[in-house]
Short mmCIF file of C-alpha atoms in Angstrom, two decimals:
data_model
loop_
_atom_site.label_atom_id
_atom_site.label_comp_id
_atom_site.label_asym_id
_atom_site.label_seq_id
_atom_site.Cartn_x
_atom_site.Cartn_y
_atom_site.Cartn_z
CA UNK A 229 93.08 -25.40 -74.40
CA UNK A 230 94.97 -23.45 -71.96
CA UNK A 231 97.06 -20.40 -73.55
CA UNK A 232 100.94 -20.80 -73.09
CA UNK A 233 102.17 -17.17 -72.70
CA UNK A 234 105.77 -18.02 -73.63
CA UNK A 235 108.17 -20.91 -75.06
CA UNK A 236 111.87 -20.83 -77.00
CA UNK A 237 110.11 -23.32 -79.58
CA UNK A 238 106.86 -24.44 -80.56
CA UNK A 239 105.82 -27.88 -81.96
CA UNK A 240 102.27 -27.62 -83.31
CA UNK A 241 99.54 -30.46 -85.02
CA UNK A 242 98.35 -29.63 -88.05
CA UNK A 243 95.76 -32.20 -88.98
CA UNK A 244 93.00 -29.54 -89.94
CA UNK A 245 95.77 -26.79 -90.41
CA UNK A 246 93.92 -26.11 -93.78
CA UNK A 247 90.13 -26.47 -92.59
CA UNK A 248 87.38 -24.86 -90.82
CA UNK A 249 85.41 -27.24 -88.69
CA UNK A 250 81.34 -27.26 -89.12
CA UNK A 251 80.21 -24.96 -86.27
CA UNK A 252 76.94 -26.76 -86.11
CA UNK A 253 75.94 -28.57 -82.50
CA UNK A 254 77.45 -31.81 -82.88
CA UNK A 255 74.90 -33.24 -81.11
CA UNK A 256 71.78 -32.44 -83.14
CA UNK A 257 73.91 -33.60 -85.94
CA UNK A 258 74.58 -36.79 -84.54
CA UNK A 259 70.74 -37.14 -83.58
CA UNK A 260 69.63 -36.57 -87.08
CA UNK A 261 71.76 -38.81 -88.40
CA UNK A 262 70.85 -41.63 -86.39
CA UNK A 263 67.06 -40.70 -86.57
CA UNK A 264 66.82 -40.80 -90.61
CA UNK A 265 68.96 -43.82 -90.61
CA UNK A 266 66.86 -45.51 -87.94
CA UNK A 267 63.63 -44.34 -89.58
CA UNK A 268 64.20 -46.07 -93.02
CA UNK A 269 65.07 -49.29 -91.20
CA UNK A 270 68.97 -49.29 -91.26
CA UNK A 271 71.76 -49.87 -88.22
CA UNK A 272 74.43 -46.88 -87.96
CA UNK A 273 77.72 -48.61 -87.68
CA UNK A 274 80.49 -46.27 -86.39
CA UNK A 275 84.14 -47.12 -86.83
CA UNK A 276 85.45 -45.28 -83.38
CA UNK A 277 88.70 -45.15 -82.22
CA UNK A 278 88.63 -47.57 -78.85
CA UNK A 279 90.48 -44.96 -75.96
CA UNK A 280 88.58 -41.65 -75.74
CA UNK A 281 86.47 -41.54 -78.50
CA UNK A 282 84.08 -44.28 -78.18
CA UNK A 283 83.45 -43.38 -74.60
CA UNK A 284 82.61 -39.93 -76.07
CA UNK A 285 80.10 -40.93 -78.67
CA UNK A 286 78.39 -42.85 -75.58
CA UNK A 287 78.25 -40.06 -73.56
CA UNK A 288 77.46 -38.16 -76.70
CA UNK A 289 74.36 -40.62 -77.11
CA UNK A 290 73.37 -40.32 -73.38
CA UNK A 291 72.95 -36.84 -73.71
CA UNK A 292 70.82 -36.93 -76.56
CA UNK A 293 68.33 -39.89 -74.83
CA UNK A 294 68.22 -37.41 -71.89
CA UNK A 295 67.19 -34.51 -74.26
CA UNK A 296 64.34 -36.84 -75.29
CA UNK A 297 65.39 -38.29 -78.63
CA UNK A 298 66.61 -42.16 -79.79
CA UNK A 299 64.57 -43.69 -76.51
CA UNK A 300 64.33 -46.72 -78.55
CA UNK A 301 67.41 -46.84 -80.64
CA UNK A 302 70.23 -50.03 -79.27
CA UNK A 303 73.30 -48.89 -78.77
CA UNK A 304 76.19 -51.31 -78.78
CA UNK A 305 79.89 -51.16 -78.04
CA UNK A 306 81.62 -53.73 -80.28
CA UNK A 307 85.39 -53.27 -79.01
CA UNK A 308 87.36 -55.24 -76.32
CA UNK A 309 89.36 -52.42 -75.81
CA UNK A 310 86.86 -49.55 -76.16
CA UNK A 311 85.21 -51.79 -73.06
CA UNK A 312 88.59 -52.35 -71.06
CA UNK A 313 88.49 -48.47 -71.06
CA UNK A 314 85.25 -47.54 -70.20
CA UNK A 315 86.37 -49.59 -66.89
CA UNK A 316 89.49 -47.74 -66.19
CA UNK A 317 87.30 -44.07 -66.15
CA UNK A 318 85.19 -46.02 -63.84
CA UNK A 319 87.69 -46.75 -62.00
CA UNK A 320 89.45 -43.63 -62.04
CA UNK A 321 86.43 -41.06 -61.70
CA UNK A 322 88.97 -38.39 -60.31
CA UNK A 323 90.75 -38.56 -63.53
CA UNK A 324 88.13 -37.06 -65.89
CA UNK A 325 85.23 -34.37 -65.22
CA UNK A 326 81.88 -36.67 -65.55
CA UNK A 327 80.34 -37.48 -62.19
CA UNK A 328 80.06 -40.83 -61.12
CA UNK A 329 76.40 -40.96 -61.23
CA UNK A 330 76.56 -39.37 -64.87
CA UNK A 331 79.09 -41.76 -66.00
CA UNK A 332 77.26 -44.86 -64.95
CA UNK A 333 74.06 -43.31 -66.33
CA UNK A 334 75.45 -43.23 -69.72
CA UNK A 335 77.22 -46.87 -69.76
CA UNK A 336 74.09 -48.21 -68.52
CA UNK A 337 72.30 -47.59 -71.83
CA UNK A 338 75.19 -49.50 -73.94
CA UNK A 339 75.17 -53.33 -74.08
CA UNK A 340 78.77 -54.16 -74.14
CA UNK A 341 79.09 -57.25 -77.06
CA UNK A 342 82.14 -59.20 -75.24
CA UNK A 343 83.34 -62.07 -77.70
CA UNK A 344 83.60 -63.06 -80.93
CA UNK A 345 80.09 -65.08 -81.21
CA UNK A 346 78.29 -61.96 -79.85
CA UNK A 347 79.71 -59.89 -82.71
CA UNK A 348 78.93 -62.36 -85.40
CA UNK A 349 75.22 -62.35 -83.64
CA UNK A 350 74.80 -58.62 -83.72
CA UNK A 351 76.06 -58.41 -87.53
CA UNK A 352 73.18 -60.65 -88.21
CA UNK A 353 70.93 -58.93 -86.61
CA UNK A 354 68.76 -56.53 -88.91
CA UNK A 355 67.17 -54.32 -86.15
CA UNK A 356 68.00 -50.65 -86.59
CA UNK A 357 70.65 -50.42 -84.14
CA UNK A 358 73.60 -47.96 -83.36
CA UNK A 359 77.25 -49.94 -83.59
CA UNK A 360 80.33 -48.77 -82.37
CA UNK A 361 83.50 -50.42 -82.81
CA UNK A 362 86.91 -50.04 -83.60
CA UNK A 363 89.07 -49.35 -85.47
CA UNK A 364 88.63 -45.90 -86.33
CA UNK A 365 89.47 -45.92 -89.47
CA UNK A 366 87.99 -48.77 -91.00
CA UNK A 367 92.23 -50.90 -90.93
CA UNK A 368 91.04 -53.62 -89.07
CA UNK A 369 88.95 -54.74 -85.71
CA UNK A 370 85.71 -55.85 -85.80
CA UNK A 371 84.33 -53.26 -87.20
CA UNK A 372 85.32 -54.84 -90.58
CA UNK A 373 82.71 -57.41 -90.15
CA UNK A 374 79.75 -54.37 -89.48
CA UNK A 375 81.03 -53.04 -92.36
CA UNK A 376 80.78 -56.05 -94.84
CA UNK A 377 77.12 -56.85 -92.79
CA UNK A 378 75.50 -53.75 -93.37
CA UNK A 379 77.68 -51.45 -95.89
CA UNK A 380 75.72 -52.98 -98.88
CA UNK A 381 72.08 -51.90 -96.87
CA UNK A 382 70.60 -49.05 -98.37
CA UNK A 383 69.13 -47.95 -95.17
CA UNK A 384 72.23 -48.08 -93.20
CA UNK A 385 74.77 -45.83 -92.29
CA UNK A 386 78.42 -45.59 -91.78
CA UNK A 387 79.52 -42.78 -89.81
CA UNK A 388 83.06 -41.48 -89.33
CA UNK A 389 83.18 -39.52 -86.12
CA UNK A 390 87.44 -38.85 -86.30
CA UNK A 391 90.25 -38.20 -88.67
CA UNK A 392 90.60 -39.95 -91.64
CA UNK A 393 94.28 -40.29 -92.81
CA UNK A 394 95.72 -40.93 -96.43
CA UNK A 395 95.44 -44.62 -97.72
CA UNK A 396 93.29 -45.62 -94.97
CA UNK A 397 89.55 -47.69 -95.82
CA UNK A 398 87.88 -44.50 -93.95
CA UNK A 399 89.44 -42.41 -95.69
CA UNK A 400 88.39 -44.23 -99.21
CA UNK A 401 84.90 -44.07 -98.28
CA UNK A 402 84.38 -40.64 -97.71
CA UNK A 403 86.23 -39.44 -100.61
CA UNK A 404 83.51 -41.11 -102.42
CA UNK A 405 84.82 -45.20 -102.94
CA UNK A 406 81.73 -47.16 -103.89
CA UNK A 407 83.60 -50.28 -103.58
CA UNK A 408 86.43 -51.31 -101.22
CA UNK A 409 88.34 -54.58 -100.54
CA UNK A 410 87.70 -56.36 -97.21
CA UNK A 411 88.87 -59.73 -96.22
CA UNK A 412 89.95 -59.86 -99.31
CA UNK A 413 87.22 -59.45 -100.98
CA UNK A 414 85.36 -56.31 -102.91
CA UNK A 415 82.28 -54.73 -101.26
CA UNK A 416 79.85 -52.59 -102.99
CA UNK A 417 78.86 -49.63 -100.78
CA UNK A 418 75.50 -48.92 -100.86
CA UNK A 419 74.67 -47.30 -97.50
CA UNK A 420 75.24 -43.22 -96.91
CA UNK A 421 78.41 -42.83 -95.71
CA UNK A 422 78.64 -39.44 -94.00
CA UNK A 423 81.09 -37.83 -91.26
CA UNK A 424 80.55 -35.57 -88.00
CA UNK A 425 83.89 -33.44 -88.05
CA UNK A 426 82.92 -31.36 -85.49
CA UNK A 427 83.49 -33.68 -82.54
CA UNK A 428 87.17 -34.67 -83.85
CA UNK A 429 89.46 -33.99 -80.78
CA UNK A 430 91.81 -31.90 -83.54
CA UNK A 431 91.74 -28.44 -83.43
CA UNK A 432 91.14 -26.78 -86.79
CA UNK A 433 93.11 -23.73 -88.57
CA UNK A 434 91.48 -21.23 -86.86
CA UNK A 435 91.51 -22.62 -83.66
CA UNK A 436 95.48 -23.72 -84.01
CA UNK A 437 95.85 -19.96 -85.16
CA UNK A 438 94.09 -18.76 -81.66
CA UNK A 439 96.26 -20.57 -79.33
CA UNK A 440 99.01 -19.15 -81.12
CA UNK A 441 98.32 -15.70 -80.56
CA UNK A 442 98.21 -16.13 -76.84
CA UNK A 443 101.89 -15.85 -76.53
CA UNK A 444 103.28 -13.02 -75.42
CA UNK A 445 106.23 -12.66 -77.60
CA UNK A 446 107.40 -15.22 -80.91
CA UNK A 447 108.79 -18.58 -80.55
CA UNK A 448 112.18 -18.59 -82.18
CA UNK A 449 110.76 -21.18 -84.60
CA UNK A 450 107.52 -22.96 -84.99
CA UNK A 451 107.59 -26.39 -85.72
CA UNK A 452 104.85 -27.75 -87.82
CA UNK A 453 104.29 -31.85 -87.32
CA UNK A 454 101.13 -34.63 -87.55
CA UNK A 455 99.44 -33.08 -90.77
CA UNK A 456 99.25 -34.38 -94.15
CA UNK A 457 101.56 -32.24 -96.46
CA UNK A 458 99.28 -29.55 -97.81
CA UNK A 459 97.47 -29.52 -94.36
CA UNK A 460 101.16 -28.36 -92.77
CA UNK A 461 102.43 -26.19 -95.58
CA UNK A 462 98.76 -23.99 -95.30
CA UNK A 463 99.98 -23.78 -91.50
CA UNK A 464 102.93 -22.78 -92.21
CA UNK A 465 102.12 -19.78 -94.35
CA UNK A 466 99.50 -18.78 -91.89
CA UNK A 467 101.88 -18.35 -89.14
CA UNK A 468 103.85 -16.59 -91.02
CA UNK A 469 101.55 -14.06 -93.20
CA UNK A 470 99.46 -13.40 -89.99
CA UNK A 471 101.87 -13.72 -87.03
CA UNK A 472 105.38 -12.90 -88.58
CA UNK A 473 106.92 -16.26 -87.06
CA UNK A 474 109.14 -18.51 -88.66
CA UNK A 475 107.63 -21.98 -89.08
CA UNK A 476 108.42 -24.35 -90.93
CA UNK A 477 107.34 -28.57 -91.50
CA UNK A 478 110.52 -31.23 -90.93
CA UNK A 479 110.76 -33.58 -93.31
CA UNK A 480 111.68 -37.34 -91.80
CA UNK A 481 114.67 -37.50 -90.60
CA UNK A 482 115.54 -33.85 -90.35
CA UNK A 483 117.68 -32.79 -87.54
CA UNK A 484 117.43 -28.98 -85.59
CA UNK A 485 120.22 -27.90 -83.63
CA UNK A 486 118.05 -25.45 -80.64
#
């Protein structure tokens, strides 16, 4: 991100405020994951949120098929939305830094699954296979349907590729839930559930700590939003042990007179 050398206030994320991100190149991570999963006869389904991140992981995928690796592997994009913006960076090449000739290179190894009967199809089908779909956090979408298809497989995999939040189905599964309720009904979870964090779009403690320091003098406050409680109050007493700024995280509601 670009450094800001001055402001009067600050308002800061804090979703990782309290983490370190894996430094490890998210795409060889990705790679392997798909590889073993693919290699013991499973599909990879991954819940992807539809605007920005899906069109990542396909790029994401692209590179690694140009690097030599998952030649074989399907890759489908499950998501009328997800689709509906894939167009509108086609559309708008000036608006983003891939090259029209890269961008069209990666969509063209994604079949796009359009309406419902094509996603009931490509549940049934039991051909490893890479799945993305939305939502992002396992609420709702078709991704639902992936999940109740191949979530009891063994073999398979679901991978999280973004933030989790509190009280979500994602969220559930990676804290360990062997069973979760969808359509109304209780799945057992038998595939590996597993998470890339390093290609979430949030910036972690040490990273939010950076961009901090590149003002020239203090904010006259910092304030600390979008962050789980203990996420925002580690923030907070970062800033101020290691910069000497006053910080602090509004509760709902709370009103600042600047």
């Amino acid at each position: 991100p670009e450094s800001v050398p001055e402001a009067d206030y600050v308002v800061i994320e804090s979703t990782y405020g309290n983490r370190r991100h894996d430094r490890g190149d998210p795409l060889t991570a990705l790679g392997e994951v798909i590889e073993r999963t693919v290699e013991r006869g499973g599909t990879v389904v991954v819940p992807a949120f539809a605007v920005g991140r899906a069109q990542a992981l396909i790029h994401d995928l692209w590179r690694l098929r140009r690097a030599g690796r998952l030649a074989h592997v399907p890759v489908y994009l499950d998501s009328p939305m997800a689709t509906s913006a894939g167009e509108l960076m086609n559309a708008h090449a000036d608006d983003h830094r891939l090259s029209p000739r890269d961008y069209e290179a990666a969509c063209a190894g994604v079949t796009y699954v359009r309406d419902a009967e094509e996603s009931k199809a490509l549940s049934a089908n039991r051909y490893p296979k890479v799945i993305i779909s939305a939502s992002g956090m396992a609420t709702g979408g078709r991704v639902l349907h992936h999940i109740v298809a191949f979530g009891t497989d063994h073999r398979s995999t679901l991978l999280f590729s973004g933030f989790q939040a509190a009280g979500t189905r994602g969220r559930k599964l990676l804290d360990g839930a062997r069973e979760v309720r969808i359509h109304g009904r209780w799945l057992e979870v038998k595939a590996e559930v597993t998470e890339l964090p390093m290609l979430s779009a949030h910036a972690d403690g040490d990273e939010l700590m950076r961009w901090l320091s590149g003002f020239r003098n203090p904010p006259r406050r910092v304030f600390i939003v979008h962050g789980e409680p203990d996420a925002s109050e580690a923030l907070r007493e970062r800033i101020g042990r290691e910069l000497g700024w006053k910080a602090l995280a509004p509760r709902l509601g709370q009103r600042f007179l600047l």
